[in-house]
Amino acid sequence: MSLISTLKQSILIHLLLTITFFTTGLIVNFFQCILYLSVRPFSRYIYRKINYYLCYFFYSQLVFLAEYWSESDLILYIDKDDFKKYYGKEHGYLIMNHCYEIDWLVGWILCDRVGLLGNCKAYVKKSVQYFPAIGWTWKFAECVFLARNWEEDKEIIKSQISELANYPDSIWLLLYPEGTRFTEQKLEASKKFALEKGITPLKHHLLPRTRGFTASIPHMRGKIPAIYDVQLHFNPADPVKPTMTNLLLGKRIEAHLYMQRIPIEEVPEDDEGAAKWLYNLYKKKDRLAESFYQTGDFFATSGVPRLEKFVVKKRCYTCLNTIIWSVIVLIPMTYYLINLFLTGSVISCSVGIGIIFLFYVGMRKLIGMSQISKSSSYGTDKINIQVEKKEASNKGNIE
């Protein structure tokens, strides 16, 4: 094993990366709070412009972990003309499958390569906003936090979408319509529900929950011009699985991502028609997944027009940003911890150990947030799997 490979697997190096990441996040949160109280009341335009860079300082360290630390890459299947004309140049509403621990990070990689990383938004569980650094950053960045209580959530969606659509620069808003990360247990529950309602079950996705989608679309029309259908997969035969742990260990992963731009005018204006449209989109996504799992090719058996793969080069800014923040954070932090331990005081040494332990817990917590084994049980119980009757009262309403 080479020296570099050994260093990449060192818990000490992992702690240094974690200390840099979380300390950067807290510094970013401090400035976000000041801007939120002093600038935002007078100019949301200026607040959002500055906040873009604050978010980038923080997010790009995780993109660095994937692109430079583990040397992972992203292979795209996108219409090249659309890519040159639209990608990164307009507001977009992204609909993505939710099968992997790091699918959100792959989305961030793409956002960085089209220059939108600081303005990527998502629908997020309300509880996440209380998590220091990353949750607080998302809160100041105006992500859409949902309580999974429909009466409350529909008002949140209405107000937040209207706000995001008025951003001065392009944003991408990510939705996982399946509502929770894919597991075999949840798939079986989804299939059972579909059969009970006379709906054709999906093989590789959970049935999309349409209410968030149909509630969002009316507030986007005329402001967010396109929906982006995003289908992400990793080669199932690859011995290196797509997890945060493997990225932290420096193991290379290759992601394959199909993406299609769809003008928002193609979505029917009525809720029932929009719900049917989303379900039909998921049938297409299921065919793409089936083809990829069977042949390693999105297009071989899916019936979707073939797009040639191409790679958008990674940018150097994530690497430079991480190096700069490492210097800013680690030099004073190391000096402080060494002084604590050199005092020989039991209290000082305990404080130093406590600080290191907190960062270690933060690292494990960040990894745990993305682990499939620790994902939400949302969708596996009888109550949570219910959808509006009008969306699935009979097969004819949805197929």
mmCIF file of C-alpha atoms in Angstrom:
data_model
loop_
_atom_site.group_PDB
_atom_site.id
_atom_site.type_symbol
_atom_site.label_atom_id
_atom_site.label_comp_id
_atom_site.label_asym_id
_atom_site.label_seq_id
_atom_site.Cartn_x
_atom_site.Cartn_y
_atom_site.Cartn_z
ATOM 1 C CA MET A 1 0.000 0.000 0.000
ATOM 2 C CA SER A 2 1.411 3.409 -0.974
ATOM 3 C CA LEU A 3 2.018 6.182 1.538
ATOM 4 C CA ILE A 4 -0.813 8.253 0.061
ATOM 5 C CA SER A 5 -3.257 5.340 0.346
ATOM 6 C CA THR A 6 -2.165 4.808 3.950
ATOM 7 C CA LEU A 7 -2.709 8.481 4.781
ATOM 8 C CA LYS A 8 -6.155 8.429 3.188
ATOM 9 C CA GLN A 9 -7.170 5.629 5.552
ATOM 10 C CA SER A 10 -5.737 7.314 8.652
ATOM 11 C CA ILE A 11 -8.268 8.257 11.312
ATOM 12 C CA LEU A 12 -6.051 11.245 12.188
ATOM 13 C CA ILE A 13 -6.315 12.611 8.647
ATOM 14 C CA HIS A 14 -10.063 11.976 8.699
ATOM 15 C CA LEU A 15 -10.303 14.001 11.915
ATOM 16 C CA LEU A 16 -8.336 16.863 10.365
ATOM 17 C CA LEU A 17 -10.715 16.908 7.383
ATOM 18 C CA THR A 18 -13.666 16.832 9.775
ATOM 19 C CA ILE A 19 -12.277 19.635 11.939
ATOM 20 C CA THR A 20 -11.784 21.788 8.836
ATOM 21 C CA PHE A 21 -15.261 20.998 7.506
ATOM 22 C CA PHE A 22 -17.261 21.649 10.669
ATOM 23 C CA THR A 23 -15.229 24.662 11.770
ATOM 24 C CA THR A 24 -15.670 26.190 8.310
ATOM 25 C CA GLY A 25 -19.393 25.494 8.609
ATOM 26 C CA LEU A 26 -19.645 27.252 11.972
ATOM 27 C CA ILE A 27 -17.671 30.241 10.677
ATOM 28 C CA VAL A 28 -19.978 30.371 7.652
ATOM 29 C CA ASN A 29 -23.015 30.139 9.962
ATOM 30 C CA PHE A 30 -21.687 33.073 12.010
ATOM 31 C CA PHE A 31 -21.441 35.323 8.956
ATOM 32 C CA GLN A 32 -24.758 34.044 7.594
ATOM 33 C CA CYS A 33 -26.421 35.021 10.855
ATOM 34 C CA ILE A 34 -24.918 38.511 10.751
ATOM 35 C CA LEU A 35 -26.011 38.961 7.137
ATOM 36 C CA TYR A 36 -29.474 37.567 7.861
ATOM 37 C CA LEU A 37 -30.019 40.131 10.634
ATOM 38 C CA SER A 38 -28.270 43.132 9.081
ATOM 39 C CA VAL A 39 -28.524 42.833 5.290
ATOM 40 C CA ARG A 40 -31.498 40.610 4.446
ATOM 41 C CA PRO A 41 -34.170 42.945 5.942
ATOM 42 C CA PHE A 42 -33.017 45.688 3.537
ATOM 43 C CA SER A 43 -31.856 43.739 0.490
ATOM 44 C CA ARG A 44 -32.539 40.083 -0.113
ATOM 45 C CA TYR A 45 -30.711 40.473 -3.422
ATOM 46 C CA ILE A 46 -27.397 41.378 -1.751
ATOM 47 C CA TYR A 47 -27.940 38.793 1.010
ATOM 48 C CA ARG A 48 -28.414 36.010 -1.543
ATOM 49 C CA LYS A 49 -25.470 37.138 -3.642
ATOM 50 C CA ILE A 50 -23.098 36.979 -0.667
ATOM 51 C CA ASN A 51 -24.674 33.848 0.767
ATOM 52 C CA TYR A 52 -23.911 32.017 -2.492
ATOM 53 C CA TYR A 53 -20.189 32.254 -1.743
ATOM 54 C CA LEU A 54 -20.596 31.397 1.938
ATOM 55 C CA CYS A 55 -22.445 28.220 0.985
ATOM 56 C CA TYR A 56 -19.821 27.431 -1.635
ATOM 57 C CA PHE A 57 -17.001 27.686 0.925
ATOM 58 C CA PHE A 58 -18.764 24.978 2.933
ATOM 59 C CA TYR A 59 -20.303 22.658 0.332
ATOM 60 C CA SER A 60 -17.212 22.500 -1.861
ATOM 61 C CA GLN A 61 -15.232 20.673 0.828
ATOM 62 C CA LEU A 62 -17.475 17.642 0.366
ATOM 63 C CA VAL A 63 -17.173 17.940 -3.405
ATOM 64 C CA PHE A 64 -13.383 18.005 -2.883
ATOM 65 C CA LEU A 65 -13.699 14.787 -0.864
ATOM 66 C CA ALA A 66 -15.343 13.067 -3.834
ATOM 67 C CA GLU A 67 -13.451 14.602 -6.755
ATOM 68 C CA TYR A 68 -9.902 15.030 -5.436
ATOM 69 C CA TRP A 69 -9.564 12.956 -2.268
ATOM 70 C CA SER A 70 -11.180 9.798 -3.674
ATOM 71 C CA GLU A 71 -10.656 10.770 -7.344
ATOM 72 C CA SER A 72 -14.250 9.765 -8.122
ATOM 73 C CA ASP A 73 -15.840 10.937 -11.349
ATOM 74 C CA LEU A 74 -19.175 11.599 -13.004
ATOM 75 C CA ILE A 75 -20.155 10.371 -16.468
ATOM 76 C CA LEU A 76 -23.067 12.292 -17.973
ATOM 77 C CA TYR A 77 -25.696 11.368 -20.549
ATOM 78 C CA ILE A 78 -27.197 14.713 -21.512
ATOM 79 C CA ASP A 79 -28.282 16.352 -24.747
ATOM 80 C CA LYS A 80 -25.176 18.412 -25.517
ATOM 81 C CA ASP A 81 -27.079 21.259 -27.147
ATOM 82 C CA ASP A 82 -29.352 21.580 -24.116
ATOM 83 C CA PHE A 83 -26.317 21.394 -21.841
ATOM 84 C CA LYS A 84 -24.613 24.320 -23.563
ATOM 85 C CA LYS A 85 -27.781 26.401 -23.786
ATOM 86 C CA TYR A 86 -29.535 25.832 -20.471
ATOM 87 C CA TYR A 87 -27.514 24.016 -17.807
ATOM 88 C CA GLY A 88 -26.454 26.459 -15.127
ATOM 89 C CA LYS A 89 -28.125 29.331 -16.959
ATOM 90 C CA GLU A 90 -31.705 29.021 -15.643
ATOM 91 C CA HIS A 91 -33.717 28.025 -12.595
ATOM 92 C CA GLY A 92 -34.377 24.287 -12.611
ATOM 93 C CA TYR A 93 -36.518 21.801 -10.664
ATOM 94 C CA LEU A 94 -34.668 18.503 -10.381
ATOM 95 C CA ILE A 95 -36.461 15.168 -9.911
ATOM 96 C CA MET A 96 -33.996 12.492 -8.861
ATOM 97 C CA ASN A 97 -34.114 8.846 -7.839
ATOM 98 C CA HIS A 98 -33.106 8.222 -4.216
ATOM 99 C CA CYS A 99 -31.275 4.884 -4.090
ATOM 100 C CA TYR A 100 -27.794 5.608 -2.766
ATOM 101 C CA GLU A 101 -26.100 7.067 0.279
ATOM 102 C CA ILE A 102 -24.275 9.718 -1.752
ATOM 103 C CA ASP A 103 -26.774 10.534 -4.504
ATOM 104 C CA TRP A 104 -27.128 14.054 -3.059
ATOM 105 C CA LEU A 105 -23.340 14.520 -3.204
ATOM 106 C CA VAL A 106 -23.259 13.458 -6.862
ATOM 107 C CA GLY A 107 -25.859 16.161 -7.420
ATOM 108 C CA TRP A 108 -23.528 18.658 -5.747
ATOM 109 C CA ILE A 109 -20.678 17.559 -8.031
ATOM 110 C CA LEU A 110 -22.825 18.290 -11.080
ATOM 111 C CA CYS A 111 -23.939 21.613 -9.582
ATOM 112 C CA ASP A 112 -20.303 22.624 -9.135
ATOM 113 C CA ARG A 113 -19.406 21.697 -12.696
ATOM 114 C CA VAL A 114 -22.152 23.946 -14.062
ATOM 115 C CA GLY A 115 -21.375 26.737 -11.588
ATOM 116 C CA LEU A 116 -24.409 26.397 -9.308
ATOM 117 C CA LEU A 117 -23.041 24.735 -6.162
ATOM 118 C CA GLY A 118 -23.672 27.710 -3.885
ATOM 119 C CA ASN A 119 -27.274 27.911 -5.104
ATOM 120 C CA CYS A 120 -28.341 24.270 -4.934
ATOM 121 C CA LYS A 121 -31.491 23.862 -2.819
ATOM 122 C CA ALA A 122 -33.529 20.857 -1.714
ATOM 123 C CA TYR A 123 -36.600 19.660 0.122
ATOM 124 C CA VAL A 124 -35.242 18.565 3.517
ATOM 125 C CA LYS A 125 -36.661 16.997 6.672
ATOM 126 C CA LYS A 126 -37.443 19.728 9.196
ATOM 127 C CA SER A 127 -35.348 18.080 11.907
ATOM 128 C CA VAL A 128 -32.147 18.521 9.852
ATOM 129 C CA GLN A 129 -32.229 22.309 10.276
ATOM 130 C CA TYR A 130 -31.159 21.903 13.911
ATOM 131 C CA PHE A 131 -27.948 20.046 13.033
ATOM 132 C CA PRO A 132 -24.969 22.410 13.537
ATOM 133 C CA ALA A 133 -23.071 23.628 10.479
ATOM 134 C CA ILE A 134 -24.797 21.761 7.639
ATOM 135 C CA GLY A 135 -28.373 22.112 8.896
ATOM 136 C CA TRP A 136 -27.879 25.741 9.853
ATOM 137 C CA THR A 137 -26.274 26.494 6.479
ATOM 138 C CA TRP A 138 -29.279 24.996 4.671
ATOM 139 C CA LYS A 139 -31.608 27.047 6.860
ATOM 140 C CA PHE A 140 -29.878 30.321 5.976
ATOM 141 C CA ALA A 141 -29.747 29.168 2.335
ATOM 142 C CA GLU A 142 -33.565 28.964 2.280
ATOM 143 C CA CYS A 143 -33.920 25.252 1.615
ATOM 144 C CA VAL A 144 -37.472 23.902 1.872
ATOM 145 C CA PHE A 145 -37.855 22.227 5.287
ATOM 146 C CA LEU A 146 -40.847 19.904 5.520
ATOM 147 C CA ALA A 147 -42.504 18.556 8.657
ATOM 148 C CA ARG A 148 -44.300 15.688 6.835
ATOM 149 C CA ASN A 149 -47.567 17.146 8.056
ATOM 150 C CA TRP A 150 -49.441 18.020 4.879
ATOM 151 C CA GLU A 151 -51.466 20.941 6.220
ATOM 152 C CA GLU A 152 -48.271 22.600 7.412
ATOM 153 C CA ASP A 153 -46.114 21.531 4.471
ATOM 154 C CA LYS A 154 -48.352 22.847 1.707
ATOM 155 C CA GLU A 155 -48.092 26.367 3.168
ATOM 156 C CA ILE A 156 -44.325 26.029 3.495
ATOM 157 C CA ILE A 157 -44.060 24.893 -0.134
ATOM 158 C CA LYS A 158 -46.212 27.777 -1.330
ATOM 159 C CA SER A 159 -44.163 30.465 0.419
ATOM 160 C CA GLN A 160 -40.713 28.940 -0.105
ATOM 161 C CA ILE A 161 -41.107 28.176 -3.812
ATOM 162 C CA SER A 162 -42.269 31.714 -4.448
ATOM 163 C CA GLU A 163 -39.183 33.008 -2.607
ATOM 164 C CA LEU A 164 -36.722 30.732 -4.389
ATOM 165 C CA ALA A 165 -38.153 31.542 -7.811
ATOM 166 C CA ASN A 166 -37.148 35.185 -7.254
ATOM 167 C CA TYR A 167 -33.449 34.424 -6.722
ATOM 168 C CA PRO A 168 -31.163 36.829 -8.635
ATOM 169 C CA ASP A 169 -29.000 33.997 -9.994
ATOM 170 C CA SER A 170 -29.883 30.541 -11.264
ATOM 171 C CA ILE A 171 -30.813 27.913 -8.680
ATOM 172 C CA TRP A 172 -31.502 24.207 -8.836
ATOM 173 C CA LEU A 173 -34.108 22.817 -6.458
ATOM 174 C CA LEU A 174 -33.933 19.074 -5.803
ATOM 175 C CA LEU A 175 -36.942 16.876 -5.039
ATOM 176 C CA TYR A 176 -36.953 13.172 -4.205
ATOM 177 C CA PRO A 177 -40.618 12.324 -4.953
ATOM 178 C CA GLU A 178 -40.197 8.855 -3.444
ATOM 179 C CA GLY A 179 -40.136 10.606 -0.072
ATOM 180 C CA THR A 180 -37.407 8.424 1.419
ATOM 181 C CA ARG A 181 -34.333 6.500 0.371
ATOM 182 C CA PHE A 182 -34.941 3.219 -1.453
ATOM 183 C CA THR A 183 -34.669 -0.078 0.455
ATOM 184 C CA GLU A 184 -35.994 -3.527 -0.393
ATOM 185 C CA GLN A 185 -38.357 -3.381 2.579
ATOM 186 C CA LYS A 186 -39.834 -0.090 1.383
ATOM 187 C CA LEU A 187 -40.070 -1.422 -2.174
ATOM 188 C CA GLU A 188 -42.153 -4.377 -1.006
ATOM 189 C CA ALA A 189 -44.465 -2.044 0.894
ATOM 190 C CA SER A 190 -44.731 0.186 -2.178
ATOM 191 C CA LYS A 191 -45.537 -2.780 -4.456
ATOM 192 C CA LYS A 192 -48.187 -4.035 -2.044
ATOM 193 C CA PHE A 193 -49.831 -0.634 -1.915
ATOM 194 C CA ALA A 194 -49.746 -0.305 -5.725
ATOM 195 C CA LEU A 195 -51.400 -3.696 -6.219
ATOM 196 C CA GLU A 196 -54.101 -2.848 -3.681
ATOM 197 C CA LYS A 197 -54.898 0.319 -5.653
ATOM 198 C CA GLY A 198 -54.729 -1.297 -9.079
ATOM 199 C CA ILE A 199 -51.555 0.603 -10.032
ATOM 200 C CA THR A 200 -48.719 -1.035 -11.919
ATOM 201 C CA PRO A 201 -45.906 -1.338 -9.330
ATOM 202 C CA LEU A 202 -42.427 -0.072 -10.051
ATOM 203 C CA LYS A 203 -39.484 -2.488 -9.935
ATOM 204 C CA HIS A 204 -36.637 -0.181 -8.976
ATOM 205 C CA HIS A 205 -38.324 2.836 -7.405
ATOM 206 C CA LEU A 206 -40.890 3.535 -4.729
ATOM 207 C CA LEU A 207 -44.180 5.013 -5.930
ATOM 208 C CA PRO A 208 -43.697 8.785 -6.138
ATOM 209 C CA ARG A 209 -45.606 10.850 -3.604
ATOM 210 C CA THR A 210 -47.215 13.455 -5.778
ATOM 211 C CA ARG A 211 -48.592 16.049 -3.371
ATOM 212 C CA GLY A 212 -45.330 17.958 -2.899
ATOM 213 C CA PHE A 213 -44.835 18.001 -6.659
ATOM 214 C CA THR A 214 -48.354 19.117 -7.553
ATOM 215 C CA ALA A 215 -48.291 21.760 -4.820
ATOM 216 C CA SER A 216 -44.998 23.182 -6.108
ATOM 217 C CA ILE A 217 -45.684 23.385 -9.852
ATOM 218 C CA PRO A 218 -48.294 26.219 -9.809
ATOM 219 C CA HIS A 219 -45.845 28.524 -8.005
ATOM 220 C CA MET A 220 -43.091 27.776 -10.536
ATOM 221 C CA ARG A 221 -44.941 28.540 -13.727
ATOM 222 C CA GLY A 222 -43.534 31.618 -15.421
ATOM 223 C CA LYS A 223 -40.533 31.648 -13.044
ATOM 224 C CA ILE A 224 -38.838 28.237 -13.173
ATOM 225 C CA PRO A 225 -38.823 27.266 -16.859
ATOM 226 C CA ALA A 226 -37.824 23.606 -16.716
ATOM 227 C CA ILE A 227 -37.906 20.316 -14.887
ATOM 228 C CA TYR A 228 -34.765 18.187 -15.039
ATOM 229 C CA ASP A 229 -35.303 14.442 -14.908
ATOM 230 C CA VAL A 230 -32.226 12.996 -13.178
ATOM 231 C CA GLN A 231 -31.436 9.263 -13.067
ATOM 232 C CA LEU A 232 -28.314 8.215 -11.180
ATOM 233 C CA HIS A 233 -26.731 4.784 -10.974
ATOM 234 C CA PHE A 234 -23.465 3.147 -10.004
ATOM 235 C CA ASN A 235 -22.198 -0.081 -11.511
ATOM 236 C CA PRO A 236 -23.597 -2.788 -9.168
ATOM 237 C CA ALA A 237 -20.586 -5.008 -9.956
ATOM 238 C CA ASP A 238 -18.133 -2.407 -8.660
ATOM 239 C CA PRO A 239 -16.630 -3.758 -5.393
ATOM 240 C CA VAL A 240 -16.361 -0.193 -4.058
ATOM 241 C CA LYS A 241 -19.850 0.778 -2.958
ATOM 242 C CA PRO A 242 -21.034 4.416 -3.171
ATOM 243 C CA THR A 243 -20.827 5.398 0.504
ATOM 244 C CA MET A 244 -19.427 8.347 2.441
ATOM 245 C CA THR A 245 -17.116 5.957 4.285
ATOM 246 C CA ASN A 246 -15.502 4.786 1.052
ATOM 247 C CA LEU A 247 -15.064 8.355 -0.149
ATOM 248 C CA LEU A 248 -13.403 9.237 3.152
ATOM 249 C CA LEU A 249 -11.091 6.240 2.725
ATOM 250 C CA GLY A 250 -10.091 7.613 -0.681
ATOM 251 C CA LYS A 251 -11.698 4.844 -2.730
ATOM 252 C CA ARG A 252 -12.644 5.803 -6.284
ATOM 253 C CA ILE A 253 -16.272 5.601 -7.392
ATOM 254 C CA GLU A 254 -17.732 6.226 -10.855
ATOM 255 C CA ALA A 255 -21.258 7.616 -11.142
ATOM 256 C CA HIS A 256 -23.439 7.421 -14.271
ATOM 257 C CA LEU A 257 -26.066 10.136 -14.582
ATOM 258 C CA TYR A 258 -28.788 10.535 -17.194
ATOM 259 C CA MET A 259 -30.439 13.950 -17.305
ATOM 260 C CA GLN A 260 -33.200 15.373 -19.493
ATOM 261 C CA ARG A 261 -34.495 18.927 -19.576
ATOM 262 C CA ILE A 262 -38.310 19.097 -19.774
ATOM 263 C CA PRO A 263 -40.092 22.448 -20.265
ATOM 264 C CA ILE A 264 -42.493 22.993 -17.387
ATOM 265 C CA GLU A 265 -45.291 23.646 -19.888
ATOM 266 C CA GLU A 266 -45.371 19.892 -20.550
ATOM 267 C CA VAL A 267 -46.739 19.263 -17.053
ATOM 268 C CA PRO A 268 -50.568 19.424 -16.987
ATOM 269 C CA GLU A 269 -51.984 22.312 -14.990
ATOM 270 C CA ASP A 270 -54.524 20.293 -12.990
ATOM 271 C CA ASP A 271 -53.339 18.309 -9.961
ATOM 272 C CA GLU A 272 -54.645 14.974 -11.215
ATOM 273 C CA GLY A 273 -52.965 15.419 -14.587
ATOM 274 C CA ALA A 274 -49.699 16.526 -12.948
ATOM 275 C CA ALA A 275 -49.774 13.484 -10.643
ATOM 276 C CA LYS A 276 -50.312 11.178 -13.621
ATOM 277 C CA TRP A 277 -47.473 12.912 -15.472
ATOM 278 C CA LEU A 278 -45.097 12.315 -12.532
ATOM 279 C CA TYR A 279 -46.075 8.641 -12.293
ATOM 280 C CA ASN A 280 -45.468 8.186 -16.023
ATOM 281 C CA LEU A 281 -42.075 9.857 -15.599
ATOM 282 C CA TYR A 282 -41.259 7.269 -12.938
ATOM 283 C CA LYS A 283 -42.235 4.461 -15.276
ATOM 284 C CA LYS A 284 -39.611 5.836 -17.669
ATOM 285 C CA LYS A 285 -37.098 6.077 -14.820
ATOM 286 C CA ASP A 286 -37.863 2.460 -13.963
ATOM 287 C CA ARG A 287 -37.054 1.395 -17.529
ATOM 288 C CA LEU A 288 -33.779 3.305 -17.395
ATOM 289 C CA ALA A 289 -32.878 1.597 -14.123
ATOM 290 C CA GLU A 290 -33.837 -1.844 -15.462
ATOM 291 C CA SER A 291 -31.693 -1.343 -18.545
ATOM 292 C CA PHE A 292 -28.709 -0.128 -16.539
ATOM 293 C CA TYR A 293 -28.868 -2.973 -14.028
ATOM 294 C CA GLN A 294 -29.137 -5.588 -16.783
ATOM 295 C CA THR A 295 -26.696 -4.201 -19.344
ATOM 296 C CA GLY A 296 -24.722 -1.343 -17.755
ATOM 297 C CA ASP A 297 -26.341 0.946 -20.347
ATOM 298 C CA PHE A 298 -29.278 3.297 -19.767
ATOM 299 C CA PHE A 299 -30.538 2.933 -23.341
ATOM 300 C CA ALA A 300 -30.061 -0.704 -24.388
ATOM 301 C CA THR A 301 -33.549 -1.914 -23.378
ATOM 302 C CA SER A 302 -35.284 1.189 -21.965
ATOM 303 C CA GLY A 303 -36.663 2.569 -25.226
ATOM 304 C CA VAL A 304 -35.241 5.994 -24.304
ATOM 305 C CA PRO A 305 -33.376 7.712 -27.185
ATOM 306 C CA ARG A 306 -29.643 7.155 -26.832
ATOM 307 C CA LEU A 307 -27.396 9.973 -25.697
ATOM 308 C CA GLU A 308 -23.628 9.710 -25.977
ATOM 309 C CA LYS A 309 -21.744 9.949 -22.735
ATOM 310 C CA PHE A 310 -19.408 12.810 -22.000
ATOM 311 C CA VAL A 311 -17.513 14.173 -19.022
ATOM 312 C CA VAL A 312 -17.577 17.750 -17.784
ATOM 313 C CA LYS A 313 -14.173 18.476 -16.290
ATOM 314 C CA LYS A 314 -13.943 19.098 -12.573
ATOM 315 C CA ARG A 315 -12.996 22.587 -11.476
ATOM 316 C CA CYS A 316 -9.961 23.449 -9.370
ATOM 317 C CA TYR A 317 -11.857 25.788 -7.033
ATOM 318 C CA THR A 318 -13.049 23.048 -4.671
ATOM 319 C CA CYS A 319 -9.446 21.943 -4.130
ATOM 320 C CA LEU A 320 -8.129 25.478 -3.646
ATOM 321 C CA ASN A 321 -10.985 26.333 -1.295
ATOM 322 C CA THR A 322 -10.342 23.263 0.869
ATOM 323 C CA ILE A 323 -6.591 23.935 1.061
ATOM 324 C CA ILE A 324 -7.141 27.558 2.073
ATOM 325 C CA TRP A 325 -9.689 26.672 4.754
ATOM 326 C CA SER A 326 -7.454 23.880 6.049
ATOM 327 C CA VAL A 327 -4.677 26.436 6.615
ATOM 328 C CA ILE A 328 -7.071 28.948 8.200
ATOM 329 C CA VAL A 329 -8.591 26.365 10.545
ATOM 330 C CA LEU A 330 -5.933 23.766 11.304
ATOM 331 C CA ILE A 331 -2.954 25.982 12.154
ATOM 332 C CA PRO A 332 -4.672 27.873 15.017
ATOM 333 C CA MET A 333 -6.663 24.789 16.071
ATOM 334 C CA THR A 334 -3.513 22.628 16.258
ATOM 335 C CA TYR A 335 -1.660 25.359 18.153
ATOM 336 C CA TYR A 336 -4.522 25.665 20.631
ATOM 337 C CA LEU A 337 -4.815 21.901 21.233
ATOM 338 C CA ILE A 338 -1.047 21.448 21.634
ATOM 339 C CA ASN A 339 -0.980 24.224 24.233
ATOM 340 C CA LEU A 340 -3.847 22.589 26.101
ATOM 341 C CA PHE A 341 -2.020 19.278 26.301
ATOM 342 C CA LEU A 342 1.359 20.877 27.169
ATOM 343 C CA THR A 343 -0.072 22.524 30.269
ATOM 344 C CA GLY A 344 -0.247 19.102 31.881
ATOM 345 C CA SER A 345 -3.452 20.140 33.607
ATOM 346 C CA VAL A 346 -6.075 17.418 33.880
ATOM 347 C CA ILE A 347 -8.786 19.953 33.087
ATOM 348 C CA SER A 348 -6.955 21.318 30.029
ATOM 349 C CA CYS A 349 -6.206 17.838 28.711
ATOM 350 C CA SER A 350 -9.826 16.850 29.269
ATOM 351 C CA VAL A 351 -10.988 19.908 27.331
ATOM 352 C CA GLY A 352 -8.648 19.019 24.455
ATOM 353 C CA ILE A 353 -9.817 15.407 24.385
ATOM 354 C CA GLY A 354 -13.422 16.595 24.562
ATOM 355 C CA ILE A 355 -12.957 18.888 21.543
ATOM 356 C CA ILE A 356 -11.408 16.083 19.497
ATOM 357 C CA PHE A 357 -14.188 13.710 20.577
ATOM 358 C CA LEU A 358 -16.889 16.189 19.534
ATOM 359 C CA PHE A 359 -15.392 16.449 16.053
ATOM 360 C CA TYR A 360 -15.195 12.654 15.861
ATOM 361 C CA VAL A 361 -18.874 12.396 16.833
ATOM 362 C CA GLY A 362 -19.672 15.005 14.190
ATOM 363 C CA MET A 363 -17.848 12.939 11.581
ATOM 364 C CA ARG A 364 -19.746 9.789 12.529
ATOM 365 C CA LYS A 365 -23.022 11.726 12.586
ATOM 366 C CA LEU A 366 -22.427 13.124 9.080
ATOM 367 C CA ILE A 367 -21.698 9.630 7.783
ATOM 368 C CA GLY A 368 -24.715 8.246 9.637
ATOM 369 C CA MET A 369 -27.062 10.851 8.120
ATOM 370 C CA SER A 370 -26.401 9.377 4.674
ATOM 371 C CA GLN A 371 -26.330 5.684 5.570
ATOM 372 C CA ILE A 372 -29.169 3.620 4.125
ATOM 373 C CA SER A 373 -29.253 1.445 7.250
ATOM 374 C CA LYS A 374 -30.104 4.558 9.263
ATOM 375 C CA SER A 375 -32.551 6.083 6.818
ATOM 376 C CA SER A 376 -36.087 7.024 7.720
ATOM 377 C CA SER A 377 -38.760 4.362 8.105
ATOM 378 C CA TYR A 378 -41.058 6.720 6.224
ATOM 379 C CA GLY A 379 -42.964 4.660 3.709
ATOM 380 C CA THR A 380 -42.843 1.280 5.446
ATOM 381 C CA ASP A 381 -45.801 1.619 7.779
ATOM 382 C CA LYS A 382 -49.444 1.598 6.918
ATOM 383 C CA ILE A 383 -50.083 5.224 7.844
ATOM 384 C CA ASN A 384 -47.152 6.796 6.033
ATOM 385 C CA ILE A 385 -47.689 4.934 2.784
ATOM 386 C CA GLN A 386 -51.100 6.480 2.250
ATOM 387 C CA VAL A 387 -51.545 9.059 -0.512
ATOM 388 C CA GLU A 388 -54.479 11.161 -1.483
ATOM 389 C CA LYS A 389 -57.376 9.022 -2.673
ATOM 390 C CA LYS A 390 -57.828 11.112 -5.758
ATOM 391 C CA GLU A 391 -54.264 10.226 -6.837
ATOM 392 C CA ALA A 392 -54.833 6.480 -6.799
ATOM 393 C CA SER A 393 -58.513 5.718 -6.341
ATOM 394 C CA ASN A 394 -58.448 3.586 -9.459
ATOM 395 C CA LYS A 395 -56.081 2.517 -12.171
ATOM 396 C CA GLY A 396 -57.579 4.825 -14.753
ATOM 397 C CA ASN A 397 -56.692 7.952 -12.761
ATOM 398 C CA ILE A 398 -52.962 7.296 -12.856
ATOM 399 C CA GLU A 399 -52.159 5.170 -15.896
#
